mmCIF file of C-alpha atoms in Angstrom:
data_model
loop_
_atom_site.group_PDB
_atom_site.id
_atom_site.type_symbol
_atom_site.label_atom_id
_atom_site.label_comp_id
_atom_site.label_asym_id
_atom_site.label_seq_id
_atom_site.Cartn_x
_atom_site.Cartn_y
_atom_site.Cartn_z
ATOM 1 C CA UNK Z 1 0.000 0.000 0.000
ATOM 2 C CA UNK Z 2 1.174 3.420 -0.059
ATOM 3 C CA UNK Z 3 3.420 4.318 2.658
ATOM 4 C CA UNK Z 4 4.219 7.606 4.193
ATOM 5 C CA UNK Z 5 8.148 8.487 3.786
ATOM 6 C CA UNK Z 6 8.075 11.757 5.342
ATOM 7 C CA UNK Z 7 5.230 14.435 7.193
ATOM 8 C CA UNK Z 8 6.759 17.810 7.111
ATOM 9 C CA UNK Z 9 4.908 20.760 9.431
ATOM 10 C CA UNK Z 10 4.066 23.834 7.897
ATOM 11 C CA UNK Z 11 3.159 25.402 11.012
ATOM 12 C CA UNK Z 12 5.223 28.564 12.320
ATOM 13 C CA UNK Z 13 5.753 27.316 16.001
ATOM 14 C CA UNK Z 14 5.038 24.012 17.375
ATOM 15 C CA UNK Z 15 5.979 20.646 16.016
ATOM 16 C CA UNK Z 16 3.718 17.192 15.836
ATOM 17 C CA UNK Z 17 4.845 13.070 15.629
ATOM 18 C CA UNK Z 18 3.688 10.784 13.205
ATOM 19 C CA UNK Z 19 3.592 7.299 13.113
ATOM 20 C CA UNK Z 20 2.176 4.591 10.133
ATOM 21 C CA UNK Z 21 0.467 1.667 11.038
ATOM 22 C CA UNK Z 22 -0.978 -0.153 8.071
ATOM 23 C CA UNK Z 23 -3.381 2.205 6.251
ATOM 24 C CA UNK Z 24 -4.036 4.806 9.538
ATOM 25 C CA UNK Z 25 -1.350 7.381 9.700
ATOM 26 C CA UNK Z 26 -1.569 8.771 12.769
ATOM 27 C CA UNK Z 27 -0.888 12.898 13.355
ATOM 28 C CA UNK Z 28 -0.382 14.396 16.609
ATOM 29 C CA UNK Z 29 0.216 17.885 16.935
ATOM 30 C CA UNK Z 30 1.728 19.987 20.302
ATOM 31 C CA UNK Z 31 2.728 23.663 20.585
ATOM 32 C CA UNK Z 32 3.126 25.713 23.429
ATOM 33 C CA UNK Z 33 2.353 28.677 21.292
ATOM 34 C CA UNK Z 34 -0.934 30.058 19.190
ATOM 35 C CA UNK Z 35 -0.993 29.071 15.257
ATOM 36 C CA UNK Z 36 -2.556 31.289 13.429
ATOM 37 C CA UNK Z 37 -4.054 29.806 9.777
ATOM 38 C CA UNK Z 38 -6.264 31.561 7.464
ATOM 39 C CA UNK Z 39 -8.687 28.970 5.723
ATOM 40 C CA UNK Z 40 -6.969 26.549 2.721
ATOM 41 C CA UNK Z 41 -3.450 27.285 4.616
ATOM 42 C CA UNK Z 42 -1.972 23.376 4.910
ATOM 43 C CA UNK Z 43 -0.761 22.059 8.436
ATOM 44 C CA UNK Z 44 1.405 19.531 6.848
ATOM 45 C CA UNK Z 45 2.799 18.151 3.490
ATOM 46 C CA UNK Z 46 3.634 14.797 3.074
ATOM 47 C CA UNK Z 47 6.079 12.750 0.930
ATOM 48 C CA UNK Z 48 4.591 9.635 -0.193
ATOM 49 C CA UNK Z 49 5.899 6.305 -2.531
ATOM 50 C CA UNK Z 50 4.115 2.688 -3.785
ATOM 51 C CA UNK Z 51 1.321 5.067 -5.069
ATOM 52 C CA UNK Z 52 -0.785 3.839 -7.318
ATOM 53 C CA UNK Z 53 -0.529 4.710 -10.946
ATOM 54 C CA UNK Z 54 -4.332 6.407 -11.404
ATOM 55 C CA UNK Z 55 -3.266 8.560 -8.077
ATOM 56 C CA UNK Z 56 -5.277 9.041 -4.773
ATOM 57 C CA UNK Z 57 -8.302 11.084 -4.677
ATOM 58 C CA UNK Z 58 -9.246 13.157 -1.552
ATOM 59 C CA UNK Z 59 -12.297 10.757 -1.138
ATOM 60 C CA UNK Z 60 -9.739 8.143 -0.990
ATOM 61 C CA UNK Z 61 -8.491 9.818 2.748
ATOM 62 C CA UNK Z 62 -10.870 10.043 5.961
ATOM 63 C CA UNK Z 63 -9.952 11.943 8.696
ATOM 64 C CA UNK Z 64 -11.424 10.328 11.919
ATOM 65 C CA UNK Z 65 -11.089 12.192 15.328
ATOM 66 C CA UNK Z 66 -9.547 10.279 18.284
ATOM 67 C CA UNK Z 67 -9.377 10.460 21.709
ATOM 68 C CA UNK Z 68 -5.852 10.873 22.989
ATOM 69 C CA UNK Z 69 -4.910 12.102 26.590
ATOM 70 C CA UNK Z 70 -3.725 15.956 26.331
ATOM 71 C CA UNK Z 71 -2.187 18.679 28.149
ATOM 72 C CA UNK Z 72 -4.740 20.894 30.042
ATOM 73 C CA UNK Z 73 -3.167 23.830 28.170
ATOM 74 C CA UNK Z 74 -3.665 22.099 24.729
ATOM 75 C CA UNK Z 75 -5.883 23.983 22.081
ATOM 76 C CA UNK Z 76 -8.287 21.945 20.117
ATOM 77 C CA UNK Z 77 -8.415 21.808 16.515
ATOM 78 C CA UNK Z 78 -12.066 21.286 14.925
ATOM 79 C CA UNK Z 79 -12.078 18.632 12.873
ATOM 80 C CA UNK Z 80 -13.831 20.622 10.708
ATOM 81 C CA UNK Z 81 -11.751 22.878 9.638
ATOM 82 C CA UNK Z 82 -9.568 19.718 8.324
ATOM 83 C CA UNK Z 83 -9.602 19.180 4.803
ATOM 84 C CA UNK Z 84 -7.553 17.281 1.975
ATOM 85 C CA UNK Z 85 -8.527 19.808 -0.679
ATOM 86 C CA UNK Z 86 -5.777 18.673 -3.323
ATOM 87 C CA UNK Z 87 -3.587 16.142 -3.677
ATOM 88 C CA UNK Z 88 -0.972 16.380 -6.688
ATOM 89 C CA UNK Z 89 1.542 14.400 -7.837
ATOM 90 C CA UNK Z 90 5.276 16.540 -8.153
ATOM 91 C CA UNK Z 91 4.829 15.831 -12.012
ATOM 92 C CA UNK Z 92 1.373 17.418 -12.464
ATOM 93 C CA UNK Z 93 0.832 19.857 -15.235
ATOM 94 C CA UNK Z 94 -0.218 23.166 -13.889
ATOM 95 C CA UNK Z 95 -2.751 24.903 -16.084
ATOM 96 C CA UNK Z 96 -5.094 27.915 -16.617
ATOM 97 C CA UNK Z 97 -7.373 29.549 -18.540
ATOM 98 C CA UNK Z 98 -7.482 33.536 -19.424
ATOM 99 C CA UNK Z 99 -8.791 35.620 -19.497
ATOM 100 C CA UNK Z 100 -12.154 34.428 -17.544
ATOM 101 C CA UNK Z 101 -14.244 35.738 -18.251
ATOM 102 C CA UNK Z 102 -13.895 35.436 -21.944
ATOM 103 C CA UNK Z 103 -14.729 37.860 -24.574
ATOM 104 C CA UNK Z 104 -14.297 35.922 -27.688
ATOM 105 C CA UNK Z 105 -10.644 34.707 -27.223
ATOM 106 C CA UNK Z 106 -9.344 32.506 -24.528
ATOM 107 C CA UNK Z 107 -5.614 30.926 -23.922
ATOM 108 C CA UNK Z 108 -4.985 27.893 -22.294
ATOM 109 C CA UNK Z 109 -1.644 28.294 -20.338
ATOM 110 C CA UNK Z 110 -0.558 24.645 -19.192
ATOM 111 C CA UNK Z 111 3.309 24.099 -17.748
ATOM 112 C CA UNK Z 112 4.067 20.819 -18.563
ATOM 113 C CA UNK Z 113 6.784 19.152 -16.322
ATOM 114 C CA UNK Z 114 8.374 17.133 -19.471
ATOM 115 C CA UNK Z 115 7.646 17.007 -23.021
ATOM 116 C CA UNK Z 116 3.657 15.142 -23.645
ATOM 117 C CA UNK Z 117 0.529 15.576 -25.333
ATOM 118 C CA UNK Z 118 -2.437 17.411 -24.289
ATOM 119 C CA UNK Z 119 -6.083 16.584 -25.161
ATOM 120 C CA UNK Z 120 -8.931 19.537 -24.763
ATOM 121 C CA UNK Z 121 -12.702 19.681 -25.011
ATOM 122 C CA UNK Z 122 -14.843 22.444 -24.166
ATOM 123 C CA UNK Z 123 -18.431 21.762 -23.286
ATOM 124 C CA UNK Z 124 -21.456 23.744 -22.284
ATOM 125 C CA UNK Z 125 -23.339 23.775 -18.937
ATOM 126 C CA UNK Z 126 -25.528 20.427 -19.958
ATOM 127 C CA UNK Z 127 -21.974 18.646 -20.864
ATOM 128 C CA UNK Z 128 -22.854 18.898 -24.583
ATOM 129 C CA UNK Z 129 -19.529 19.157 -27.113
ATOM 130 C CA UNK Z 130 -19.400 22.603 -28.143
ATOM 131 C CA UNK Z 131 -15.882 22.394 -30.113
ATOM 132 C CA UNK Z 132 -14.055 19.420 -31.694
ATOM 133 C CA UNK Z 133 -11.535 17.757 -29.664
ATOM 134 C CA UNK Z 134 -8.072 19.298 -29.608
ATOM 135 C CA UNK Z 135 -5.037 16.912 -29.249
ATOM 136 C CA UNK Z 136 -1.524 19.499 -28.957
ATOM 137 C CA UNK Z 137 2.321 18.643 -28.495
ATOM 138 C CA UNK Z 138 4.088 20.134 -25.902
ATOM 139 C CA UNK Z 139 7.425 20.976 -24.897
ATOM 140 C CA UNK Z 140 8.658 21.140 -21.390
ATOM 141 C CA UNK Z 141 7.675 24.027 -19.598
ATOM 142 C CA UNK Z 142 5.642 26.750 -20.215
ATOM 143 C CA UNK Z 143 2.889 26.238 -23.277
ATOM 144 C CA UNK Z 144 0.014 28.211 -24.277
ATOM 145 C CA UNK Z 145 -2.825 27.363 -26.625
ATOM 146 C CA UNK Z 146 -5.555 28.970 -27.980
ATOM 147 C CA UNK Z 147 -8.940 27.691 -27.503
ATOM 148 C CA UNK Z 148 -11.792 28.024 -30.302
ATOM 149 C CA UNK Z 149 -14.472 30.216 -27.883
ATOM 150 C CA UNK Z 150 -15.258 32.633 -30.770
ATOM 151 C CA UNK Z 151 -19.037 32.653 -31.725
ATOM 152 C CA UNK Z 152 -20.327 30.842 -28.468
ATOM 153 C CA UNK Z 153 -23.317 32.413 -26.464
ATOM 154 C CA UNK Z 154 -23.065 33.753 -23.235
ATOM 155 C CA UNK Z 155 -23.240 31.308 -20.340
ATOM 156 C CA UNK Z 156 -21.121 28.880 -18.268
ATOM 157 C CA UNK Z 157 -18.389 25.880 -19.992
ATOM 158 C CA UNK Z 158 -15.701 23.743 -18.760
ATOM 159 C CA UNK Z 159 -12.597 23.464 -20.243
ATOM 160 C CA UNK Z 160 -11.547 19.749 -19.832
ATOM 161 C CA UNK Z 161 -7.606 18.547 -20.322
ATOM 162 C CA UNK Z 162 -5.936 15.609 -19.996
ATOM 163 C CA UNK Z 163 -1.829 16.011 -20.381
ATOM 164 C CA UNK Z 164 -0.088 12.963 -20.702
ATOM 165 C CA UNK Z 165 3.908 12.684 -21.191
ATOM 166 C CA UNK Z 166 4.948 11.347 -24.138
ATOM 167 C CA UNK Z 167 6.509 8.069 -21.673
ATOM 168 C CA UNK Z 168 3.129 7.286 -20.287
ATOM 169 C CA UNK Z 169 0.615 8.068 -23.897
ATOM 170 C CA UNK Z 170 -2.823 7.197 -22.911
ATOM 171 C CA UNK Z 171 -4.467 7.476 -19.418
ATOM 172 C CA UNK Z 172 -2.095 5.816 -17.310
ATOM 173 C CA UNK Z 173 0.182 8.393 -15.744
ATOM 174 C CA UNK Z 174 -2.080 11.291 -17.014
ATOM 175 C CA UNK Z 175 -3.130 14.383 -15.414
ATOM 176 C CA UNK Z 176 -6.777 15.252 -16.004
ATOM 177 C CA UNK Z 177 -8.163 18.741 -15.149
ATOM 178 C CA UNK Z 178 -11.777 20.165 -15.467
ATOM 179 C CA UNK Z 179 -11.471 24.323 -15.383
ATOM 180 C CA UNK Z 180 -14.117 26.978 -15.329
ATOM 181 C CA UNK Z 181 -14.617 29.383 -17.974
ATOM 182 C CA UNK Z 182 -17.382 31.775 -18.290
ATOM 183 C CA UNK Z 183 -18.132 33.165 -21.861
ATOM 184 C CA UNK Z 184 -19.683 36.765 -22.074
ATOM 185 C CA UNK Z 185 -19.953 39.130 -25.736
#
């Protein structure tokens, strides 16, 4: 299964254990001192190996509260305010789309960690095909690509793309992203 190589704190002051046991991974945190964290700030990053090749999901990860013996002076943590928002792999494509909202003309900015091929679709609100599928090379790095939103009414699409490196072609070893774009005239 996948196993936990490293937990790193991104907290300011304080420090926490971990410890793996089968699939639980268990998180303890301690500080003497306040944390302050705005919402969607992480408490942690993890390293991780023997993942599986279509990735972990965030529904794939449940975050359970125990009951552990704790210092008077501790300060409690909602569970509530835990969440697993993203999870990415180091060799994920990073992409965009701009402007949004469009006015005729959008780009598709998408840095690709290696050379690969990138497949886009835009659809409309109802998931109906409003373009013909795109397939583009890319090149390492930064790549931009324009996307065929001239002539389409006003309303709500998503831009879907799958990357794929040019190593792993197909599915396997993709990244597959679903981004808003809202078209206006």
């Amino acid at each position: 299964g996948v196993q936990v190589d490293d937990v790193r704190s991104r907290m300011m002051d304080g420090n926490f254990d971990y410890h793996q046991n089968g699939r639980e991974l268990r998180i303890s945190w301690y500080s003497l001192e306040e944390n302050y964290k705005n919402t969607g700030d992480p408490l942690f990053e993890m390293d991780l190996s023997n993942v599986p090749s279509e990735g972990i999901a965030p529904s794939d990860l449940v975050v359970e509260e125990l009951s552990e013996a704790a210092s008077p002076l501790a300060e409690v943590y909602d569970l509530t305010t835990l969440r697993i928002p993203v999870i990415a792999s180091r060799n994920d494509a990073e992409c965009t789309v701009y402007p949004n909202p469009s006015f005729g003309k959008s780009i598709l900015r998408l840095v690709a960690p290696e050379n690969g091929i990138c497949t886009v679709r835009i659809v409309d609100a109802q998931g109906r095909l409003i373009t013909t599928e795109s397939t583009f090379e890319l090149t390492k790095g930064v790549n931009e690509l324009s996307l065929p939103t001239e002539g389409q009414a006003d309303g709500l699409y998503s831009v879907q793309v799958v990357y794929s490196s040019l190593e792993n072609k197909g599915l396997h070893g993709a990244f597959i992203k679903t981004l808003p774009l809202t078209i206006r005239k």
